[in-house]
PDB file of C-alpha atoms in Angstrom:
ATOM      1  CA  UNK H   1     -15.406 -15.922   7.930  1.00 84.00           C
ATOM      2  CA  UNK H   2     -14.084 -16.247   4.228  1.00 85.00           C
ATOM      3  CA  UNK H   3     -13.831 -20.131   4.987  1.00 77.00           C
ATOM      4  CA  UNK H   4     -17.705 -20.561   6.491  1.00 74.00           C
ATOM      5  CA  UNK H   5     -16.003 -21.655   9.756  1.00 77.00           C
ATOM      6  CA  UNK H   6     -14.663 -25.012   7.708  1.00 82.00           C
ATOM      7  CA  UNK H   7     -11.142 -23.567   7.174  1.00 85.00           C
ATOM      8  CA  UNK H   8      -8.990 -20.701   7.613  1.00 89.00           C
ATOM      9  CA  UNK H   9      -8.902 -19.042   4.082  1.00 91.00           C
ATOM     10  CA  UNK H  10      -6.083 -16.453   3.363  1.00 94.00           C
ATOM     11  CA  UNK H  11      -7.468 -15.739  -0.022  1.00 95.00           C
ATOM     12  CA  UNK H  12     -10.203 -13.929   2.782  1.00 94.00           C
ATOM     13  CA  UNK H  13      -7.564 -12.027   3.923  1.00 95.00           C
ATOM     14  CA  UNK H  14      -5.949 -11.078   0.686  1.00 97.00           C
ATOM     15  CA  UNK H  15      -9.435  -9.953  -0.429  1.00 96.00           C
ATOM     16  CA  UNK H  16      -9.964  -7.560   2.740  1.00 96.00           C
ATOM     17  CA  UNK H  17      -6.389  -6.235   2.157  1.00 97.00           C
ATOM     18  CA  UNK H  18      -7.167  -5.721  -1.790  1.00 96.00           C
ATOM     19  CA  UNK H  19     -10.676  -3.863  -1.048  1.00 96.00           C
ATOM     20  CA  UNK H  20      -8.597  -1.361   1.491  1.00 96.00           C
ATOM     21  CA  UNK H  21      -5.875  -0.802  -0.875  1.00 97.00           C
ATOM     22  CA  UNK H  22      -7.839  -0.625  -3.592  1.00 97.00           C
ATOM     23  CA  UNK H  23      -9.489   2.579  -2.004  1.00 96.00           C
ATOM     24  CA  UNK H  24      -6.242   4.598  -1.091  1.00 96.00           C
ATOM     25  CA  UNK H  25      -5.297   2.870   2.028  1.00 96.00           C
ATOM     26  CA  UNK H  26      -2.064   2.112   1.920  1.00 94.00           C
ATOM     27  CA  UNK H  27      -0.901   1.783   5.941  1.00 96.00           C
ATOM     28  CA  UNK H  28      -2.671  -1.581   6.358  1.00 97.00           C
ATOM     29  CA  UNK H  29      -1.480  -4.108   9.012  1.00 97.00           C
ATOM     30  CA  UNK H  30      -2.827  -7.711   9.190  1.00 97.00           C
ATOM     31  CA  UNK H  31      -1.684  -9.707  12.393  1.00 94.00           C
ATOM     32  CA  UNK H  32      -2.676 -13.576  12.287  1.00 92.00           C
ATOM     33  CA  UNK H  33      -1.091 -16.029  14.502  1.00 89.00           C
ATOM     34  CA  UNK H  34       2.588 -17.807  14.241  1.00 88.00           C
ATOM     35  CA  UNK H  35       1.015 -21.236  14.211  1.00 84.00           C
ATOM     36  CA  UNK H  36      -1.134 -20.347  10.882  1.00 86.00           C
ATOM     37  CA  UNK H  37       2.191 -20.521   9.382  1.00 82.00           C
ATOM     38  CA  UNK H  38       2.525 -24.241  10.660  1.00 77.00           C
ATOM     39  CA  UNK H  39       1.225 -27.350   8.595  1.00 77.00           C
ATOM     40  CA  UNK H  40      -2.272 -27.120   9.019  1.00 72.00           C
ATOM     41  CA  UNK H  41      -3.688 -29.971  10.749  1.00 74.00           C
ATOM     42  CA  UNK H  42      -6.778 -32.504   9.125  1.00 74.00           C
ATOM     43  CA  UNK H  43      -8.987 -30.626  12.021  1.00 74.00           C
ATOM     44  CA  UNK H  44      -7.876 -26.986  11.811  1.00 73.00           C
ATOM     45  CA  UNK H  45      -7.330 -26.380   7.625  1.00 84.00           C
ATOM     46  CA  UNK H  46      -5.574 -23.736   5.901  1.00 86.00           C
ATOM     47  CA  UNK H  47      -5.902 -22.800   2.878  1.00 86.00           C
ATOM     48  CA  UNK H  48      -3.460 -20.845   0.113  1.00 92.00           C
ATOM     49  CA  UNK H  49      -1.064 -20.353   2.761  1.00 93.00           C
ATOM     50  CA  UNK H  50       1.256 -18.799   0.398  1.00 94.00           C
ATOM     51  CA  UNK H  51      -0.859 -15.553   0.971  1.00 97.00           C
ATOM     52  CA  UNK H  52       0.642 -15.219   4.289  1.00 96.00           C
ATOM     53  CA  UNK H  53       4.101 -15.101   3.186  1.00 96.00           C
ATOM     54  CA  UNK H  54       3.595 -13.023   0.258  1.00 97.00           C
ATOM     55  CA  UNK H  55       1.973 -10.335   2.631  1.00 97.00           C
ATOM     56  CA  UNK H  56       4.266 -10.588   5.384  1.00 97.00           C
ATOM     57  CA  UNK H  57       7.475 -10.051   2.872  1.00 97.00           C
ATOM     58  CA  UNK H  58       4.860  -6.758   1.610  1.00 97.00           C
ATOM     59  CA  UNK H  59       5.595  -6.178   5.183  1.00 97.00           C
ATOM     60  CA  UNK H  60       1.456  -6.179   5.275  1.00 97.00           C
ATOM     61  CA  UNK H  61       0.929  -9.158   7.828  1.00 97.00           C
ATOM     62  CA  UNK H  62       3.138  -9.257  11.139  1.00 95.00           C
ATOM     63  CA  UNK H  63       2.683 -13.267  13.374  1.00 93.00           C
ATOM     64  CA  UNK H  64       1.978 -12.949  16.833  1.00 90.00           C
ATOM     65  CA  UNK H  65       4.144 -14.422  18.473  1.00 84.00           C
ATOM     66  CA  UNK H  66       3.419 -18.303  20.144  1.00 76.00           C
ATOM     67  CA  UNK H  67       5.471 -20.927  20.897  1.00 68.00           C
ATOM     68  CA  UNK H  68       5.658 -24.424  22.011  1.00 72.00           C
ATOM     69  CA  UNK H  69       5.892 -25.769  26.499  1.00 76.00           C
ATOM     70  CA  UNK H  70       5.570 -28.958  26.728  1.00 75.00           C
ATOM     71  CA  UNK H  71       3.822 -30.336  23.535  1.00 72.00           C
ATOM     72  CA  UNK H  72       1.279 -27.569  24.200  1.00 75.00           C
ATOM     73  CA  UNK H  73       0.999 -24.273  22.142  1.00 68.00           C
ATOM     74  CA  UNK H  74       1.021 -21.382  23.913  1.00 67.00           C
ATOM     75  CA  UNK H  75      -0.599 -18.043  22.134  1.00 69.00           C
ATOM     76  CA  UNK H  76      -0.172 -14.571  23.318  1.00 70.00           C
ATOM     77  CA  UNK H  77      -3.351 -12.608  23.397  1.00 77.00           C
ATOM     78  CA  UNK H  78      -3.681 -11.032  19.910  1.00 84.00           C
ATOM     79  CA  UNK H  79      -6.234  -8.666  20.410  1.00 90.00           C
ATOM     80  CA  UNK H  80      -4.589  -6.368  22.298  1.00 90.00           C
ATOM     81  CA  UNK H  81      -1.955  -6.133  19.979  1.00 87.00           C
ATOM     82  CA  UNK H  82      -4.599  -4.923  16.882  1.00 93.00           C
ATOM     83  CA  UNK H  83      -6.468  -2.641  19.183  1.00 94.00           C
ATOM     84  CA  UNK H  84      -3.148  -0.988  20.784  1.00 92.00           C
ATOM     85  CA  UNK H  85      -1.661  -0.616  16.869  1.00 94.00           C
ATOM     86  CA  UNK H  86      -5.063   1.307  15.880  1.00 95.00           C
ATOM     87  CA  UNK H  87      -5.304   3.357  18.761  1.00 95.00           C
ATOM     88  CA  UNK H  88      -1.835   5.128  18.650  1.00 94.00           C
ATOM     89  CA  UNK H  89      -2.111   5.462  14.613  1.00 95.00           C
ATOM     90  CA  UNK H  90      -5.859   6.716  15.007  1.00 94.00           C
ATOM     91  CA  UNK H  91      -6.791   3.360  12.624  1.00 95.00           C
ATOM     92  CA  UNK H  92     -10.062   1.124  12.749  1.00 95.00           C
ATOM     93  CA  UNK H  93     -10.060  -2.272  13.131  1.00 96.00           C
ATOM     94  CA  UNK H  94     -11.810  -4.459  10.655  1.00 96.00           C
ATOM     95  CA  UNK H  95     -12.954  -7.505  12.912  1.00 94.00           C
ATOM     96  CA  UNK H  96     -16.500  -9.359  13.664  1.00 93.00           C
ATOM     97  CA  UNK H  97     -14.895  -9.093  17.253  1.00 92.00           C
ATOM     98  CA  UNK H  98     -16.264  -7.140  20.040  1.00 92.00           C
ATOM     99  CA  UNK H  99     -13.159  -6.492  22.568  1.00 92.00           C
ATOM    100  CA  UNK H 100     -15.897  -6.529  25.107  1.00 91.00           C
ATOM    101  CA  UNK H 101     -13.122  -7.471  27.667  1.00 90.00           C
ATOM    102  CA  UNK H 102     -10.840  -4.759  26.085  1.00 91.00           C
ATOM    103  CA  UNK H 103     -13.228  -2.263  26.391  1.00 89.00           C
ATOM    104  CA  UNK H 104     -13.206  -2.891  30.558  1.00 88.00           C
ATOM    105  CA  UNK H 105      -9.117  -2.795  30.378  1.00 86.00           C
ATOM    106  CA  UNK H 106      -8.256   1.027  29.122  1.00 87.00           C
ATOM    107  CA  UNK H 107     -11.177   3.862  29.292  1.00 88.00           C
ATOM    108  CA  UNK H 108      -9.687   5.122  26.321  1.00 89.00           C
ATOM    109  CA  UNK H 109      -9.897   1.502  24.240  1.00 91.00           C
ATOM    110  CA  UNK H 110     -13.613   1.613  24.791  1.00 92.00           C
ATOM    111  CA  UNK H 111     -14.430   4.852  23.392  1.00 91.00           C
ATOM    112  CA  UNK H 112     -12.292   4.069  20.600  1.00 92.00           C
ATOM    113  CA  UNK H 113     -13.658   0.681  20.297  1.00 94.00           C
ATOM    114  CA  UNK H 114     -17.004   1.980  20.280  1.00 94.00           C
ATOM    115  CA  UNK H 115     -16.471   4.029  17.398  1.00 95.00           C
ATOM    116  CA  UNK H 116     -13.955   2.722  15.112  1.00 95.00           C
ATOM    117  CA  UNK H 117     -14.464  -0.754  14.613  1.00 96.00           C
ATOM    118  CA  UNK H 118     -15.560  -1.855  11.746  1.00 96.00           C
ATOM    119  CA  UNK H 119     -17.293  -4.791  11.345  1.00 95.00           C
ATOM    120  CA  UNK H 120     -18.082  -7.065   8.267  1.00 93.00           C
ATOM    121  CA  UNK H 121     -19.266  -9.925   6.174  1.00 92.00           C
ATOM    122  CA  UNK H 122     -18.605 -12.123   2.767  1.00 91.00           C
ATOM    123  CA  UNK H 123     -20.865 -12.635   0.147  1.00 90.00           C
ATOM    124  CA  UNK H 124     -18.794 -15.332  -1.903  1.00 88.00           C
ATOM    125  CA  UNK H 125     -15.520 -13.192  -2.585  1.00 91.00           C
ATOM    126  CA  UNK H 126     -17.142  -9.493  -1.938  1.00 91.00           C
TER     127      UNK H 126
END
């Protein structure tokens, strides 16, 4: 939401990472895409890509996997691999994401859900 829905900005990232780790927490994982690493295409921007790099090598951002069949891109689901990471290290998840269709999957992903997501919003770079 960094970008106002006009580009992907990793400097939004970077500033939600900063703001944790600025307040003591230091077990912070980011997970974003493969194809965010790609060129970004004239309809699908990215900017200050460099961020992405710079927190994976901090070992801070892991890619979901995806990969290409048949000129096509093919995406694995990525929300079940946040929600599954802060369930079994008793995290939150900082996402403007429901998991409504999570919540249905596991009974315990609901209550968790429920409870210890955290939802969010940018005012400029805050």
């Amino acid at each position: 939401s960094h970008g106002n829905k006009e580009v992907f900005s990793c400097r939004g990232i970077l500033l939600a990472v900063q703001w944790f780790w600025d307040r003591g927490h230091k077990d912070i994982t980011v997970f974003v895409p493969s194809w965010r690493k790609e060129q970004p295409r004239p309809d699908v921007l990215i900017t200050d890509q460099y961020i992405l790099r710079d927190l994976e090598k901090k070992k801070i951002l892991v890619f979901t996997p995806s990969r290409r069949v048949g000129g096509k891109r093919v995406v694995c689901y990525d929300d079940r691999f946040i929600v599954k990471l802060a369930h079994e290290s008793d995290g939150i998840v900082v996402s403007n994401d429901t998991y409504r269709d999570l919540q249905s999957e596991r009974p315990e992903w609901k209550k968790f859900i429920e409870e210890r997501l955290l939802m969010y919003s940018f005012v400029n770079d805050k």
